[in-house]
mmCIF file of C-alpha atoms in Angstrom:
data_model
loop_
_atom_site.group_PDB
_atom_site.id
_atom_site.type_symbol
_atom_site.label_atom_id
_atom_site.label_comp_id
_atom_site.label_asym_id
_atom_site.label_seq_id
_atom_site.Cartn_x
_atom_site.Cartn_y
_atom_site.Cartn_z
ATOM 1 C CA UNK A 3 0.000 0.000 0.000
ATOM 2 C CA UNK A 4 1.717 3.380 -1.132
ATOM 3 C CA UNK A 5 2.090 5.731 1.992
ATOM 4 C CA UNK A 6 -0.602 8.803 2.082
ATOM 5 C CA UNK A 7 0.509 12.419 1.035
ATOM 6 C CA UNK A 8 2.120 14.736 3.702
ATOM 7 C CA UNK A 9 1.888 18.300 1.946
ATOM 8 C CA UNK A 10 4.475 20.728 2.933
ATOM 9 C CA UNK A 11 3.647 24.164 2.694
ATOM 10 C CA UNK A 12 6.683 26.682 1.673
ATOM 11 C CA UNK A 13 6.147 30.103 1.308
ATOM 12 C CA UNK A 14 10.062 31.153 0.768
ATOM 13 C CA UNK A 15 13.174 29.795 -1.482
ATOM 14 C CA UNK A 16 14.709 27.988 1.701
ATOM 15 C CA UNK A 17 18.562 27.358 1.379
ATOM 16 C CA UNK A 18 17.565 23.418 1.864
ATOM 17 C CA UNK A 19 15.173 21.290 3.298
ATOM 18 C CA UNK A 20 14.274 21.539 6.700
ATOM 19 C CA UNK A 21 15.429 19.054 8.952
ATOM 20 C CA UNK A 22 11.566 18.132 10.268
ATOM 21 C CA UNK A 23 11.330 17.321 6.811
ATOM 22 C CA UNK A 24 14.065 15.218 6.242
ATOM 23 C CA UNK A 25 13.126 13.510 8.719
ATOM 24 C CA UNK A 26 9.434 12.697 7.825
ATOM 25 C CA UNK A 27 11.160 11.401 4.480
ATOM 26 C CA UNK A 28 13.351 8.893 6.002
ATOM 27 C CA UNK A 29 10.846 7.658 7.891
ATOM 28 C CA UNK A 30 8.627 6.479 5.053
ATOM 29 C CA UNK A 31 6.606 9.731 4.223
ATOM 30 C CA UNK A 32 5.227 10.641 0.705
ATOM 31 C CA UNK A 33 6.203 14.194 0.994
ATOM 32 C CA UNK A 34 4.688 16.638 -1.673
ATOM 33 C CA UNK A 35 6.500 20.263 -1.085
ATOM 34 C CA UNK A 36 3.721 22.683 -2.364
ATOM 35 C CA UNK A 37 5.104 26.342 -2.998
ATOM 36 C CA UNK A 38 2.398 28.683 -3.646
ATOM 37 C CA UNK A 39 4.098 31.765 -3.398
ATOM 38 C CA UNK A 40 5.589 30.564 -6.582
ATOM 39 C CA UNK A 41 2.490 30.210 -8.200
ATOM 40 C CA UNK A 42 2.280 26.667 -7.197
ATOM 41 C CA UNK A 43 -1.577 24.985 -7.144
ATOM 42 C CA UNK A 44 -2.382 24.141 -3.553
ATOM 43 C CA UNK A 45 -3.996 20.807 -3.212
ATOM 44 C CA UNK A 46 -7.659 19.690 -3.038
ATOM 45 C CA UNK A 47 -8.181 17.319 0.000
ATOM 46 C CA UNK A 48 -9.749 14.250 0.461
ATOM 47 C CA UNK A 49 -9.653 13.264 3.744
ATOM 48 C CA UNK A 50 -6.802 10.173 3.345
ATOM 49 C CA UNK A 51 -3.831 12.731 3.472
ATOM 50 C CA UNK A 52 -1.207 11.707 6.611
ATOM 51 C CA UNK A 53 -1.201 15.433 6.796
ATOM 52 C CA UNK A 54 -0.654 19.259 6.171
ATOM 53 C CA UNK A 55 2.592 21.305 7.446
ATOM 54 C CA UNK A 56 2.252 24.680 7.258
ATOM 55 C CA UNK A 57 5.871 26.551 7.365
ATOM 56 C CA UNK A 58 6.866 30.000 8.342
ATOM 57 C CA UNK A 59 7.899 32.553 5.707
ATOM 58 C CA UNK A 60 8.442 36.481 5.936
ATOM 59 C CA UNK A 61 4.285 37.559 4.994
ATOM 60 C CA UNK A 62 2.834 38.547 7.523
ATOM 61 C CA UNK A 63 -0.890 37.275 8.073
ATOM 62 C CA UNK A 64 -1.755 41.130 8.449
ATOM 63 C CA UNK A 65 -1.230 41.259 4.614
ATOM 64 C CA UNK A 66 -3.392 38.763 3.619
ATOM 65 C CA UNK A 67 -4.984 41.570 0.615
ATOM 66 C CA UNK A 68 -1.420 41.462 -0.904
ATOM 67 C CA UNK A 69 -0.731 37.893 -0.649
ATOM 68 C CA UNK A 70 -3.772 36.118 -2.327
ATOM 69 C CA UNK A 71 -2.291 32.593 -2.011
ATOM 70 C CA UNK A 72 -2.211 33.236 1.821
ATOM 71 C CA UNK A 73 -6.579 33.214 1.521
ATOM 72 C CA UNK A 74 -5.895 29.959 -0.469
ATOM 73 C CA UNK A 75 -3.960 28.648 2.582
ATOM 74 C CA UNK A 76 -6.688 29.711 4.775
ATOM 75 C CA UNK A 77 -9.100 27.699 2.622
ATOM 76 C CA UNK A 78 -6.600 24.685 3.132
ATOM 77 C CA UNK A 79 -6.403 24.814 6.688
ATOM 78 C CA UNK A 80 -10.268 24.816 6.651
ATOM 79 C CA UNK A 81 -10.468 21.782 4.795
ATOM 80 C CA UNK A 82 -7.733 19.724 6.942
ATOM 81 C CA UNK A 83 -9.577 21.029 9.904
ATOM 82 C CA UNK A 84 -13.154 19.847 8.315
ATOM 83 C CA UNK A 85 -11.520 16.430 7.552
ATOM 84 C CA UNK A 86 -9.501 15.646 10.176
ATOM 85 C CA UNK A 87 -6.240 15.816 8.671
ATOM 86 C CA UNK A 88 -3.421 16.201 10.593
ATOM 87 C CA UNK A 89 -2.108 20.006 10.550
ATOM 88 C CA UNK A 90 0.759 21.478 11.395
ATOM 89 C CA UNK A 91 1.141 25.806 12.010
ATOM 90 C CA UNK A 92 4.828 26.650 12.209
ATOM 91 C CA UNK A 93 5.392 30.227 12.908
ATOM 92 C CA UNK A 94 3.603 31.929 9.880
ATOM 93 C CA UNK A 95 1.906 28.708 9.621
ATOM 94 C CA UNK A 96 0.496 28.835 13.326
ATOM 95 C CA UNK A 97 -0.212 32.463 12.086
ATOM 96 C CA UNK A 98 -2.638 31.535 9.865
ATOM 97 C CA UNK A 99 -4.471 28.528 11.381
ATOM 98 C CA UNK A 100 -5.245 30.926 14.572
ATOM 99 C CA UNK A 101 -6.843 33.076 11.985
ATOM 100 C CA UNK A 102 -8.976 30.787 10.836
ATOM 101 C CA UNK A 103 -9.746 30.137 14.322
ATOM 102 C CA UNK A 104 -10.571 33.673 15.050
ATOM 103 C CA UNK A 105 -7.707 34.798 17.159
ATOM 104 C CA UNK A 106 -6.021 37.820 16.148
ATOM 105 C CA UNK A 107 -2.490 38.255 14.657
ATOM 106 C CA UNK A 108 -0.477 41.171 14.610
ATOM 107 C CA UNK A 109 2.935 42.617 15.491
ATOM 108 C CA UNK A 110 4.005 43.230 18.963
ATOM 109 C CA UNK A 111 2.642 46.383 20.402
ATOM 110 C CA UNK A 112 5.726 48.025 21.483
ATOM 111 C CA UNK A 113 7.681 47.195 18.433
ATOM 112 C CA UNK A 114 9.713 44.184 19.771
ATOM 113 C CA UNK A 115 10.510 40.814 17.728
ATOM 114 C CA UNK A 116 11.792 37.525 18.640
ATOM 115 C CA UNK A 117 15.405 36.128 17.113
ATOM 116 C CA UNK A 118 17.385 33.584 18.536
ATOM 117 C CA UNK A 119 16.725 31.119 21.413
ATOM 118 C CA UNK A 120 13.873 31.467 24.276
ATOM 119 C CA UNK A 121 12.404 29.529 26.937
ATOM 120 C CA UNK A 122 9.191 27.631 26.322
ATOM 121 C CA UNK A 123 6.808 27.884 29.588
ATOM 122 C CA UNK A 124 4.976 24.314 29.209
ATOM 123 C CA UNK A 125 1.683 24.479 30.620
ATOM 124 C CA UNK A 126 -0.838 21.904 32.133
ATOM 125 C CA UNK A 127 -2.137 20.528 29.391
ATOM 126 C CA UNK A 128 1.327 20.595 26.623
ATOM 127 C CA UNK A 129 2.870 17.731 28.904
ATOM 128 C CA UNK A 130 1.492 15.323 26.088
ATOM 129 C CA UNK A 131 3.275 17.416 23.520
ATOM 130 C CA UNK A 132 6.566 18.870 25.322
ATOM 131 C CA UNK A 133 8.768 16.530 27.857
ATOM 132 C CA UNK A 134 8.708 19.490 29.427
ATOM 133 C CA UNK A 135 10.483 23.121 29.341
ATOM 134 C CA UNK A 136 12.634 23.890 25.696
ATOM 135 C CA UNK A 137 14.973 25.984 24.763
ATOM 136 C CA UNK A 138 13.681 27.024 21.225
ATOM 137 C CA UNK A 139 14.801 29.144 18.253
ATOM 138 C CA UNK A 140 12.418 31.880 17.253
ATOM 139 C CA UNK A 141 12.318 34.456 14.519
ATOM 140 C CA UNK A 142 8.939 36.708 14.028
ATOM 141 C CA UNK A 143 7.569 39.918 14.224
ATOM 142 C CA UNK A 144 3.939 38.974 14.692
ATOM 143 C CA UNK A 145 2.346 36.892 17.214
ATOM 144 C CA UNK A 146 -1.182 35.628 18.164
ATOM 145 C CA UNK A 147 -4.143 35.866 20.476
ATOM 146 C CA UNK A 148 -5.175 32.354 21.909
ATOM 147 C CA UNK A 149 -7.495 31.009 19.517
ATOM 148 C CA UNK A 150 -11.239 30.498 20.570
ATOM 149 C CA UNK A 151 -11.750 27.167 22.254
ATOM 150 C CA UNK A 152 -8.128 26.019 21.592
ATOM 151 C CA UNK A 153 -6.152 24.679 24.368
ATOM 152 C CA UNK A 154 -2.632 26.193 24.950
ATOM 153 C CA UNK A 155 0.561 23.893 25.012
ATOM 154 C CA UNK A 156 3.210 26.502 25.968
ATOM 155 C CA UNK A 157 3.968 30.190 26.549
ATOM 156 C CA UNK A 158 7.113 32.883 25.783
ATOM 157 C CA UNK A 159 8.580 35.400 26.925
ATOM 158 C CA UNK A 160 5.895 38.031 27.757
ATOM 159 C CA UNK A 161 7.627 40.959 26.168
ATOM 160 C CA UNK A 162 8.345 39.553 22.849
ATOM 161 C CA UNK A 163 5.526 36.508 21.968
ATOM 162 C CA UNK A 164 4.015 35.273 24.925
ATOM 163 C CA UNK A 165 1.864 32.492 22.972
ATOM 164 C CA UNK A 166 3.940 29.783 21.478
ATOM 165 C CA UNK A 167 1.706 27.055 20.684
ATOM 166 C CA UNK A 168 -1.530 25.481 20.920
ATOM 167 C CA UNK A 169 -3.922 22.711 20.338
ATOM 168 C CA UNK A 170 -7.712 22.844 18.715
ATOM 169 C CA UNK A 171 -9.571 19.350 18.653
ATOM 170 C CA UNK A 172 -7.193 16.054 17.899
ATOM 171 C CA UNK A 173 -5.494 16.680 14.621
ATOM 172 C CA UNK A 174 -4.171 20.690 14.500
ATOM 173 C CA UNK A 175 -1.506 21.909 16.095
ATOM 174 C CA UNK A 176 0.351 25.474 16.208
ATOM 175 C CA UNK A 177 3.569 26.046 17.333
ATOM 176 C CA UNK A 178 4.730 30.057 16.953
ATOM 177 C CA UNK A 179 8.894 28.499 16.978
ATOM 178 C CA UNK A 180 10.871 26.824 14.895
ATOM 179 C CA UNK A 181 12.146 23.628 15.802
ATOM 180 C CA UNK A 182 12.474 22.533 12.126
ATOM 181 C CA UNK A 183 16.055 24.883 11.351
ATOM 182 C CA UNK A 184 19.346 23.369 10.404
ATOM 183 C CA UNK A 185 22.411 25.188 10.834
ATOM 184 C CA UNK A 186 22.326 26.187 7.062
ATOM 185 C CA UNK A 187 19.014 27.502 7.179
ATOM 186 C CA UNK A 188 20.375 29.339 10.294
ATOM 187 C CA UNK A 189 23.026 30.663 8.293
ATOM 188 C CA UNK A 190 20.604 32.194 5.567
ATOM 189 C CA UNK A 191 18.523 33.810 8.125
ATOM 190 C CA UNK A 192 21.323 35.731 9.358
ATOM 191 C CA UNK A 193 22.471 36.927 6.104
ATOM 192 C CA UNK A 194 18.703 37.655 4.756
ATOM 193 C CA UNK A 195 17.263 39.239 7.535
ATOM 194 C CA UNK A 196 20.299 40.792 8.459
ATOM 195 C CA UNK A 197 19.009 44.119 9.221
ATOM 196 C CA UNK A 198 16.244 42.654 11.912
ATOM 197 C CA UNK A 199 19.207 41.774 14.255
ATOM 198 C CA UNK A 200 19.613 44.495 16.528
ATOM 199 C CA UNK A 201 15.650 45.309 16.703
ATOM 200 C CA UNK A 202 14.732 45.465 20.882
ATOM 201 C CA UNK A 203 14.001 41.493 21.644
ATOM 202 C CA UNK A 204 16.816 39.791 19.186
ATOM 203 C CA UNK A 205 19.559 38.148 20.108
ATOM 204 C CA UNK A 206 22.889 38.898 18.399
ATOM 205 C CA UNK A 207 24.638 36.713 15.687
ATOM 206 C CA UNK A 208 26.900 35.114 18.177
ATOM 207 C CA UNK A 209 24.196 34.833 20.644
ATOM 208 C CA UNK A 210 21.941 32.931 18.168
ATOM 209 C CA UNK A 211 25.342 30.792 17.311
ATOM 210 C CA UNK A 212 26.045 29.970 20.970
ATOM 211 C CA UNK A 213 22.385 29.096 21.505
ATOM 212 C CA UNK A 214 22.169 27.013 18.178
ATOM 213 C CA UNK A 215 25.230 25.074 19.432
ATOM 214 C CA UNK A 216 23.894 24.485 22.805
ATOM 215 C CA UNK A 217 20.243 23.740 22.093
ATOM 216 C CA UNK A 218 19.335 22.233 18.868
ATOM 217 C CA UNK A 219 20.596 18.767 19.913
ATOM 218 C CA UNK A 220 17.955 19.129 22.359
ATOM 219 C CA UNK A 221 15.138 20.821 20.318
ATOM 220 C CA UNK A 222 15.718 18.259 17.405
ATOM 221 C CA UNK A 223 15.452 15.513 19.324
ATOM 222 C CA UNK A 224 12.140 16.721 20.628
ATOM 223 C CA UNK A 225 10.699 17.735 17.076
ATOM 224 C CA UNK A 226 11.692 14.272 15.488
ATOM 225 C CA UNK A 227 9.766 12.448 18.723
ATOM 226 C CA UNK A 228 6.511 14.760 17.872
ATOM 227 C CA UNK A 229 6.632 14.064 13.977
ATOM 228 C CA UNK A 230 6.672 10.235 14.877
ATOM 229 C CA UNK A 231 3.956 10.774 17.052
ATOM 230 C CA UNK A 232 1.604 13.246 15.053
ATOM 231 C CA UNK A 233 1.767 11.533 11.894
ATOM 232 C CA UNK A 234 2.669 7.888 12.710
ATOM 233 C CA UNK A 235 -1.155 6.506 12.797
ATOM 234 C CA UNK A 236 -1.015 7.619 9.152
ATOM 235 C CA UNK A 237 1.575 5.726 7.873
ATOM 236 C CA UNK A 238 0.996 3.389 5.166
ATOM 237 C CA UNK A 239 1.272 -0.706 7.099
#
C-alpha cells in the first residue's frame, strides 16, 4: 500500500530542506512540497492525506490583501480542519491557522521581535506534547491571540511573543517556533534578515550561534519524537 501524502507548505526559497522534513522522508513519508508563493496549485483534499505542514515565511498574516495565495492557505487549513487531517502551524503557519480560528495576529505592540533562542513555559495541558520546558529558536515579528476554544501547550517570553503554541480538537496543532532549522538555514537567516538583528528582543549573531550550538541537539530531538507521534497513525502498514 503506497504511503498517504504529507503536503508541505513553503512560502520562501529555503537554502535546503528543513530538517523536520528530512526527517518525515526517512521515515517512510510521501512528501509533496507545495510552494504557492511561486504560483504553485495548492492541493484539493480528500480526507486520506497523513497530513498538512504549514511553514513559516516572511508575509505577515496582516497582509493577507497582498498575498492572495495566503486566503488559499486559509481555505486549506479549513479543509484539513473539516476532515480531520493532521495540521501542522509553524510560525507563519500557526499564524494563519489561529486566523482561521478567530484569534487575532499582529505585530508586537511596542515594536519588539523575537530572534534567537527562548524559553518555552509548558503548561498543564502541553505535557502530552513537550517533555517538558525547551529551549527554542524563534524568529517573528507577529504573534497571536489564543485562539477560541483552543487549548494552549506553551507560553514565551511576555515581552516579545508570549503564545507559542496550541492545540484545537485532535489533529491541528500550532507552534509560533521553529524547531524545524538546520544550521544552514540558520546561516541564511542571518544573512537575509540581516538588518532585523539588533531590533529590541533579538539576540545577536553570536548569541543565536552559541544558543544554536547548545540547544538544537535538544530541540531536534524533541521535534523528530513529535513528527513520529503526530503523523505515525497515518503511515501506510
Amino acid at each position: 500500500m503506497p504511503a498517504r501524502p504529507l503536503y508541505v507548505i513553503e512560502h520562501w526559497a529555503v537554502a535546503e530542506p528543513d530538517a523536520g522534513r528530512r526527517h518525515l522522508i526517512a521515515h517512510g513519508h510521501d512528501v509533496r512540497v507545495v510552494e504557492p508563493w511561486r504560483g504553485e496549485t495548492l492541493p484539493v483534499l480528500t480526507g486520506d492525506e497523513a497530513g498538512v505542514m504549514i511553514m513559516g515565511g516572511p508575509q505577515m498574516v496582516t497582509d493577507l490583501a497582498v498575498y492572495p495565495y495566503l486566503s488559499a492557505e486559509c481555505a486549506l487549513i479549513e479543509q484539513a480542519m473539516a476532515k480531520s487531517v493532521p495540521l501542522v502551524g509553524v510560525c507563519l503557519g500557526s499564524q494563519l491557522i489561529a486566523h482561521v480560528l478567530g484569534a487575532s495576529v499582529d505585530f508586537n505592540p511596542e515594536g519588539r521581535m523575537a530572534m534567537g533562542f527562548y524559553p518555552l513555559d509548558v503548561t498543564s495541558a502541553g505535557r502530552d506534547i513537550f517533555d517538558g520546558p525547551l529551549m527554542a529558536l524563534s524568529g517573528n515579528q507577529q504573534g497571536w491571540t489564543v485562539p477560541p476554544g483552543a487549548t494552549m501547550l506553551s507560553h514565551g517570553n511576555p515581552a516579545l511573543t508570549p503564545n507559542q503554541a496550541f492545540r484545537t480538537g485532535d489533529t491541528t496543532i500550532g507552534f509560533q517556533f521553529h524547531p524545524e532549522v538546520t544550521r544552514t538555514i540558520l546561516d541564511q537567516w542571518q544573512t537575509e534578515f540581516a538588518g532585523l538583528i539588533g531590533r529590541s528582543g533579538t539576540q545577536s549573531k553570536s548569541e543565536q550561534d552559541a544558543g544554536f550550538a547548545r540547544h538544537d541537539a535538544v530541540l531536534k530531538a524533541w521535534y523528530f519524537d513529535f513528527l513520529d507521534r503526530w503523523f505515525q497513525t497515518h503511515l501506510a502498514t
